[in-house]
Amino acid sequence: MAEGENCKVSATEQKEDFEIIDRTQVPNTSELKSDGKERTGEDSPWSAPILSFAKKASENLAVSYGNALKSAALVGLIPKPVSNDSTAKLTKYHTMEERSNLMNMMKLSIKVLIQSALSLGRTLDSDFPPLQQFFVVMEHCLKHGLKAKKSFIGQHKSFFGPLELVEKLCPEASDLATSVRDLPELKTPIGRGRAWLYLAVMQKKLADYLKVLLDHKNLLSEFYEPDALMMEEEGAVIVGLLVGLNVIDANLCLKGEDLDSQVAVIDFSLYLKDTQNIDDGKQDGGITAVLDQKHYVEELNRHLSCTVGDLQTKIECLEKTNSKLQEELAAATDRIEALQEEQQELKQENELIRERSEKHVEVTKQDTKVELETYKQTRQGLDEMYSDVWKQLKEEKRIRTELEKELELQIGMKIEMEIAMKLLEKDTHEKQDTLVALRQQLEEVKAINLQMFHKSQNAETSLQQKKEAISSFEDKTHQMISSVKQMEDRLQHAEKARQDAEEKNVKLKQEMNGKIESLKQLLTQLDSKCSTLEKELRSEKEQRQTLQQELHQEKDTTALLKMELQQVEGLKKELRKLQEEKQQLEKICEEQEQALQEMGLHLSQSKLKMEDIKEVNKALKGHTWLKDDEATHCKQCEKEFSISRRKHHCRNCGHIFCNSCSSNELALPSYPKPVRVCDTCHTLLLQRCSSNVS
């Protein structure tokens, strides 16, 4: 029963592939044979092949329909078991018949389309019947052997899938695919596939695109069965037939047509016409031949024009290259002549230079001897000056180390003072908090006393206890006052120590100023001597450069005049020795210059440290540390201090600010770490830092 159902399915698929509009118009094979015998003498060269194709197609169709009817009768009347081999052979036979039928129909449709288009001699519209039938046959050819794809709706077949591969394989077809996708009227893949075929025919590239597909059959195997028309040799034959459509000009409009809902039905009546149409074909045979010749000549002219253009461009390029080569030849000849003249001039100059060099070498020998003597004398004087300056530097370094030790001691004393001040501040803040708490407690006691005045009998004992607590609190307050007085005494002692340190700093400044002035005088003397030495060295360097240039020229000439300048070689050796001595002397001078630079760096560093010491002394002298009792309001925002708004000292100016006005922190020279600073001091210190950096 399953095999019978398979036969039914194959019969239904065949009926879906080929539908006939008028079944009465299709003749039998005997009628076709008789008509062929009657019309053989009267057919034109175009009608004979058309009738032969029609005969083949009709015979194949009759055989296929006969086989389908036999299989249906066997299934319905004689239920015999059919083997798998026989069913496979039947399916192969059916697919071969379908391929041959489709190929013959494609030949017929292309032949009729070309014949009718040449007879009309104009561009074809979408309403032209042979063109419509060509697209129907082409659609059947592309649908043959398609694999059914499963989706949520169900199984469906569409030939637009393999056509989309052309965009990947041939980049020229990308515009065609994008234009098909952009059409808003098309909603199904069948409609998009039909629009794709229309546009490919208009571009005259349908054969090229299908040839690209057939060259990649491994990709087509995803969409087609192995025995499909596009996978066999018949597909290549159809592509060869489609090349003839390049003669036709088609102008097809896709906007107004409903390509999604059209029924693809082959109309055989177009290919089985009366003899009257054949007689008309005879009359139009001459016109078609002329049109064919015209199109052929136009294509030849197009190819020839392209070749002529290419040849013209090549000729222009060759002319340009020839002109450039001629110019280069003329320039080369001019250069050769100029070089020959230059050679002669150089020979004469070489002879003159050789004579001058011999004279100049003797003069330079004498000059170098005199310069060596003068240089030795100057070197002795510089060595003596250098030893004196080095001794002075050692003494200054020793003094500087002593000063640095004293400064470190003072800085340590200052840090201890600051730590003590911080501890005092913490103690005072704690005492203020306790005083505030005591005041609150006193207020509460007063309120309780007022409330409990009427209850005197019960409250006497409690009053005595409270009096004792008050007395103890008063004792504590007296103790706090005494501790505050002690802290004030300590502050006074610290201020006295600071004043003593300032006096010592003033004395040290005076001593350092005297020593710096003496060092400056020595530096001015050394600078004057260095300037004179530098002038002498510059003159020696200039003379040396001139000598080196002349020696290079002599080396070039000695290659040509080795036999004549054997005596000069001895002089060159002596010159090299002198140059080595000069280089050694130059190295000694450079070492002395480096030593002088180091001395200058040491002096500049000592000046910078002196400036830092001055800034520290200014900071110690100029600002006074306000006491907590003296300030009741913030100096910047002038808001009153309270329990929530606490007092904070600026470590630069010593005034008291609130937290919001002194939230910045900076590293000061008197503090090793960043310290709290008010807003005004913060801006001033940043300006100083920026000016020092610039």
mmCIF file of N, CA, C and O in Angstrom, residues 624-683:
data_model
loop_
_atom_site.group_PDB
_atom_site.id
_atom_site.type_symbol
_atom_site.label_atom_id
_atom_site.label_comp_id
_atom_site.label_asym_id
_atom_site.label_seq_id
_atom_site.Cartn_x
_atom_site.Cartn_y
_atom_site.Cartn_z
ATOM 1 N N THR A 624 51.903 84.672 63.559
ATOM 2 C CA THR A 624 51.730 84.367 64.976
ATOM 3 C C THR A 624 50.611 83.359 65.134
ATOM 4 O O THR A 624 49.621 83.391 64.398
ATOM 5 N N TRP A 625 50.733 82.504 66.109
ATOM 6 C CA TRP A 625 49.756 81.421 66.368
ATOM 7 C C TRP A 625 48.696 81.958 67.345
ATOM 8 O O TRP A 625 48.974 82.256 68.502
ATOM 9 N N LEU A 626 47.463 82.136 66.832
ATOM 10 C CA LEU A 626 46.379 82.648 67.674
ATOM 11 C C LEU A 626 45.939 81.589 68.678
ATOM 12 O O LEU A 626 45.962 80.386 68.382
ATOM 13 N N LYS A 627 45.506 82.061 69.841
ATOM 14 C CA LYS A 627 44.982 81.152 70.843
ATOM 15 C C LYS A 627 43.515 80.872 70.579
ATOM 16 O O LYS A 627 42.823 81.645 69.909
ATOM 17 N N ASP A 628 43.008 79.776 71.144
ATOM 18 C CA ASP A 628 41.608 79.393 70.942
ATOM 19 C C ASP A 628 40.652 80.387 71.585
ATOM 20 O O ASP A 628 39.543 80.632 71.064
ATOM 21 N N ASP A 629 41.049 80.995 72.729
ATOM 22 C CA ASP A 629 40.155 81.923 73.415
ATOM 23 C C ASP A 629 40.009 83.232 72.665
ATOM 24 O O ASP A 629 38.998 83.945 72.810
ATOM 25 N N GLU A 630 41.024 83.622 71.868
ATOM 26 C CA GLU A 630 40.990 84.913 71.181
ATOM 27 C C GLU A 630 40.008 84.931 70.008
ATOM 28 O O GLU A 630 39.539 85.988 69.618
ATOM 29 N N ALA A 631 39.709 83.774 69.385
ATOM 30 C CA ALA A 631 38.849 83.727 68.183
ATOM 31 C C ALA A 631 37.501 83.116 68.550
ATOM 32 O O ALA A 631 37.434 82.000 69.081
ATOM 33 N N THR A 632 36.436 83.889 68.283
ATOM 34 C CA THR A 632 35.063 83.374 68.467
ATOM 35 C C THR A 632 34.338 83.202 67.142
ATOM 36 O O THR A 632 33.294 82.544 67.094
ATOM 37 N N HIS A 633 34.865 83.793 66.063
ATOM 38 C CA HIS A 633 34.265 83.712 64.725
ATOM 39 C C HIS A 633 35.343 83.288 63.726
ATOM 40 O O HIS A 633 36.531 83.558 63.925
ATOM 41 N N CYS A 634 34.911 82.668 62.641
ATOM 42 C CA CYS A 634 35.828 82.296 61.544
ATOM 43 C C CYS A 634 36.338 83.552 60.863
ATOM 44 O O CYS A 634 35.559 84.488 60.604
ATOM 45 N N LYS A 635 37.623 83.592 60.544
ATOM 46 C CA LYS A 635 38.196 84.803 59.959
ATOM 47 C C LYS A 635 37.718 85.033 58.531
ATOM 48 O O LYS A 635 37.597 86.179 58.099
ATOM 49 N N GLN A 636 37.414 83.990 57.793
ATOM 50 C CA GLN A 636 37.023 84.136 56.375
ATOM 51 C C GLN A 636 35.511 84.320 56.219
ATOM 52 O O GLN A 636 35.048 85.304 55.672
ATOM 53 N N CYS A 637 34.705 83.361 56.706
ATOM 54 C CA CYS A 637 33.249 83.451 56.534
ATOM 55 C C CYS A 637 32.564 84.181 57.685
ATOM 56 O O CYS A 637 31.359 84.475 57.603
ATOM 57 N N GLU A 638 33.309 84.463 58.845
ATOM 58 C CA GLU A 638 32.811 85.217 59.988
ATOM 59 C C GLU A 638 31.581 84.564 60.635
ATOM 60 O O GLU A 638 30.672 85.227 61.116
ATOM 61 N N LYS A 639 31.541 83.250 60.620
ATOM 62 C CA LYS A 639 30.471 82.530 61.302
ATOM 63 C C LYS A 639 30.943 82.159 62.702
ATOM 64 O O LYS A 639 32.108 81.827 62.907
ATOM 65 N N GLU A 640 30.003 82.132 63.650
ATOM 66 C CA GLU A 640 30.343 81.875 65.048
ATOM 67 C C GLU A 640 30.636 80.392 65.260
ATOM 68 O O GLU A 640 29.960 79.527 64.678
ATOM 69 N N PHE A 641 31.648 80.107 66.098
ATOM 70 C CA PHE A 641 31.996 78.730 66.400
ATOM 71 C C PHE A 641 31.011 78.154 67.408
ATOM 72 O O PHE A 641 30.488 78.865 68.272
ATOM 73 N N SER A 642 30.742 76.858 67.282
ATOM 74 C CA SER A 642 29.833 76.153 68.190
ATOM 75 C C SER A 642 30.305 74.707 68.300
ATOM 76 O O SER A 642 31.407 74.360 67.875
ATOM 77 N N ILE A 643 29.412 73.855 68.884
ATOM 78 C CA ILE A 643 29.777 72.438 69.026
ATOM 79 C C ILE A 643 29.858 71.769 67.665
ATOM 80 O O ILE A 643 30.741 70.950 67.396
ATOM 81 N N SER A 644 28.949 72.152 66.743
ATOM 82 C CA SER A 644 28.968 71.564 65.390
ATOM 83 C C SER A 644 30.031 72.202 64.511
ATOM 84 O O SER A 644 30.622 71.545 63.658
ATOM 85 N N ARG A 645 30.295 73.496 64.690
ATOM 86 C CA ARG A 645 31.297 74.203 63.881
ATOM 87 C C ARG A 645 32.552 74.367 64.735
ATOM 88 O O ARG A 645 32.643 75.260 65.577
ATOM 89 N N ARG A 646 33.556 73.510 64.511
ATOM 90 C CA ARG A 646 34.749 73.473 65.345
ATOM 91 C C ARG A 646 35.810 74.451 64.841
ATOM 92 O O ARG A 646 35.762 74.912 63.693
ATOM 93 N N LYS A 647 36.809 74.710 65.717
ATOM 94 C CA LYS A 647 37.916 75.608 65.371
ATOM 95 C C LYS A 647 39.081 74.807 64.791
ATOM 96 O O LYS A 647 39.378 73.710 65.266
ATOM 97 N N HIS A 648 39.735 75.405 63.749
ATOM 98 C CA HIS A 648 40.892 74.762 63.109
ATOM 99 C C HIS A 648 41.932 75.831 62.797
ATOM 100 O O HIS A 648 41.593 76.881 62.221
ATOM 101 N N HIS A 649 43.193 75.564 63.141
ATOM 102 C CA HIS A 649 44.299 76.488 62.863
ATOM 103 C C HIS A 649 44.846 76.251 61.461
ATOM 104 O O HIS A 649 44.996 75.111 61.034
ATOM 105 N N CYS A 650 45.177 77.338 60.741
ATOM 106 C CA CYS A 650 45.935 77.260 59.479
ATOM 107 C C CYS A 650 47.410 77.163 59.839
ATOM 108 O O CYS A 650 47.930 78.028 60.568
ATOM 109 N N ARG A 651 48.110 76.143 59.345
ATOM 110 C CA ARG A 651 49.511 75.911 59.702
ATOM 111 C C ARG A 651 50.476 76.891 59.016
ATOM 112 O O ARG A 651 51.661 76.892 59.317
ATOM 113 N N ASN A 652 49.944 77.729 58.100
ATOM 114 C CA ASN A 652 50.808 78.697 57.407
ATOM 115 C C ASN A 652 50.721 80.078 58.054
ATOM 116 O O ASN A 652 51.738 80.674 58.396
ATOM 117 N N CYS A 653 49.480 80.591 58.248
ATOM 118 C CA CYS A 653 49.317 81.938 58.802
ATOM 119 C C CYS A 653 49.030 81.928 60.297
ATOM 120 O O CYS A 653 49.192 82.947 60.964
ATOM 121 N N GLY A 654 48.553 80.803 60.902
ATOM 122 C CA GLY A 654 48.323 80.714 62.336
ATOM 123 C C GLY A 654 46.956 81.169 62.786
ATOM 124 O O GLY A 654 46.638 81.076 63.969
ATOM 125 N N HIS A 655 46.082 81.668 61.850
ATOM 126 C CA HIS A 655 44.745 82.114 62.230
ATOM 127 C C HIS A 655 43.800 80.923 62.346
ATOM 128 O O HIS A 655 44.095 79.820 61.871
ATOM 129 N N ILE A 656 42.606 81.199 62.955
ATOM 130 C CA ILE A 656 41.627 80.138 63.229
ATOM 131 C C ILE A 656 40.492 80.250 62.215
ATOM 132 O O ILE A 656 39.955 81.349 61.983
ATOM 133 N N PHE A 657 40.115 79.087 61.596
ATOM 134 C CA PHE A 657 39.056 79.022 60.580
ATOM 135 C C PHE A 657 38.135 77.849 60.914
ATOM 136 O O PHE A 657 38.470 76.964 61.703
ATOM 137 N N CYS A 658 36.973 77.836 60.240
ATOM 138 C CA CYS A 658 36.075 76.679 60.345
ATOM 139 C C CYS A 658 36.546 75.569 59.388
ATOM 140 O O CYS A 658 37.469 75.774 58.583
ATOM 141 N N ASN A 659 35.867 74.434 59.448
ATOM 142 C CA ASN A 659 36.282 73.265 58.630
ATOM 143 C C ASN A 659 36.118 73.532 57.136
ATOM 144 O O ASN A 659 36.955 73.150 56.327
ATOM 145 N N SER A 660 35.031 74.202 56.724
ATOM 146 C CA SER A 660 34.790 74.445 55.294
ATOM 147 C C SER A 660 35.795 75.415 54.705
ATOM 148 O O SER A 660 36.150 75.314 53.533
ATOM 149 N N CYS A 661 36.296 76.399 55.515
ATOM 150 C CA CYS A 661 37.254 77.395 55.008
ATOM 151 C C CYS A 661 38.699 76.924 55.105
ATOM 152 O O CYS A 661 39.599 77.606 54.613
ATOM 153 N N SER A 662 38.963 75.777 55.745
ATOM 154 C CA SER A 662 40.338 75.271 55.876
ATOM 155 C C SER A 662 40.400 73.778 55.569
ATOM 156 O O SER A 662 41.034 73.006 56.281
ATOM 157 N N SER A 663 39.709 73.380 54.489
ATOM 158 C CA SER A 663 39.669 71.953 54.117
ATOM 159 C C SER A 663 40.832 71.539 53.224
ATOM 160 O O SER A 663 40.981 70.361 52.915
ATOM 161 N N ASN A 664 41.669 72.467 52.761
ATOM 162 C CA ASN A 664 42.779 72.146 51.858
ATOM 163 C C ASN A 664 43.998 71.683 52.661
ATOM 164 O O ASN A 664 44.164 72.051 53.830
ATOM 165 N N GLU A 665 44.876 70.911 51.996
ATOM 166 C CA GLU A 665 46.113 70.424 52.599
ATOM 167 C C GLU A 665 47.259 70.610 51.622
ATOM 168 O O GLU A 665 47.106 70.341 50.420
ATOM 169 N N LEU A 666 48.409 71.080 52.141
ATOM 170 C CA LEU A 666 49.606 71.287 51.306
ATOM 171 C C LEU A 666 50.846 70.937 52.134
ATOM 172 O O LEU A 666 50.830 71.007 53.373
ATOM 173 N N ALA A 667 51.925 70.584 51.419
ATOM 174 C CA ALA A 667 53.214 70.296 52.064
ATOM 175 C C ALA A 667 53.985 71.597 52.234
ATOM 176 O O ALA A 667 54.336 72.254 51.250
ATOM 177 N N LEU A 668 54.259 71.989 53.484
ATOM 178 C CA LEU A 668 55.011 73.209 53.792
ATOM 179 C C LEU A 668 56.468 72.847 54.091
ATOM 180 O O LEU A 668 56.771 71.702 54.457
ATOM 181 N N PRO A 669 57.403 73.818 53.944
ATOM 182 C CA PRO A 669 58.819 73.507 54.220
ATOM 183 C C PRO A 669 59.089 73.153 55.689
ATOM 184 O O PRO A 669 60.021 72.432 55.995
ATOM 185 N N SER A 670 58.237 73.633 56.627
ATOM 186 C CA SER A 670 58.441 73.336 58.044
ATOM 187 C C SER A 670 57.768 72.052 58.495
ATOM 188 O O SER A 670 57.921 71.650 59.647
ATOM 189 N N TYR A 671 56.963 71.418 57.609
ATOM 190 C CA TYR A 671 56.264 70.176 57.952
ATOM 191 C C TYR A 671 56.647 69.096 56.943
ATOM 192 O O TYR A 671 56.662 69.357 55.746
ATOM 193 N N PRO A 672 56.930 67.902 57.409
ATOM 194 C CA PRO A 672 57.335 66.845 56.453
ATOM 195 C C PRO A 672 56.163 66.314 55.622
ATOM 196 O O PRO A 672 56.341 65.891 54.501
ATOM 197 N N LYS A 673 54.916 66.336 56.177
ATOM 198 C CA LYS A 673 53.732 65.803 55.488
ATOM 199 C C LYS A 673 52.762 66.937 55.162
ATOM 200 O O LYS A 673 52.869 68.030 55.732
ATOM 201 N N PRO A 674 51.773 66.712 54.243
ATOM 202 C CA PRO A 674 50.751 67.741 53.958
ATOM 203 C C PRO A 674 49.947 68.106 55.210
ATOM 204 O O PRO A 674 49.548 67.228 55.983
ATOM 205 N N VAL A 675 49.704 69.425 55.396
ATOM 206 C CA VAL A 675 49.080 69.954 56.617
ATOM 207 C C VAL A 675 47.879 70.804 56.209
ATOM 208 O O VAL A 675 47.788 71.283 55.073
ATOM 209 N N ARG A 676 46.942 71.025 57.174
ATOM 210 C CA ARG A 676 45.741 71.843 56.924
ATOM 211 C C ARG A 676 46.144 73.296 56.677
ATOM 212 O O ARG A 676 46.962 73.871 57.412
ATOM 213 N N VAL A 677 45.534 73.897 55.613
ATOM 214 C CA VAL A 677 45.846 75.272 55.211
ATOM 215 C C VAL A 677 44.536 75.949 54.830
ATOM 216 O O VAL A 677 43.633 75.305 54.269
ATOM 217 N N CYS A 678 44.395 77.267 55.122
ATOM 218 C CA CYS A 678 43.179 77.996 54.738
ATOM 219 C C CYS A 678 43.162 78.230 53.226
ATOM 220 O O CYS A 678 44.159 78.026 52.534
ATOM 221 N N ASP A 679 42.006 78.715 52.729
ATOM 222 C CA ASP A 679 41.833 78.885 51.280
ATOM 223 C C ASP A 679 42.758 79.956 50.726
ATOM 224 O O ASP A 679 43.341 79.798 49.641
ATOM 225 N N THR A 680 42.913 81.093 51.423
ATOM 226 C CA THR A 680 43.767 82.186 50.923
ATOM 227 C C THR A 680 45.225 81.749 50.850
ATOM 228 O O THR A 680 45.918 81.979 49.855
ATOM 229 N N CYS A 681 45.707 81.085 51.927
ATOM 230 C CA CYS A 681 47.100 80.603 51.915
ATOM 231 C C CYS A 681 47.299 79.533 50.842
ATOM 232 O O CYS A 681 48.368 79.453 50.227
ATOM 233 N N HIS A 682 46.268 78.728 50.614
ATOM 234 C CA HIS A 682 46.369 77.676 49.581
ATOM 235 C C HIS A 682 46.607 78.283 48.202
ATOM 236 O O HIS A 682 47.481 77.853 47.439
ATOM 237 N N THR A 683 45.825 79.331 47.867
ATOM 238 C CA THR A 683 45.985 79.987 46.555
ATOM 239 C C THR A 683 47.349 80.668 46.451
ATOM 240 O O THR A 683 48.029 80.579 45.422
#
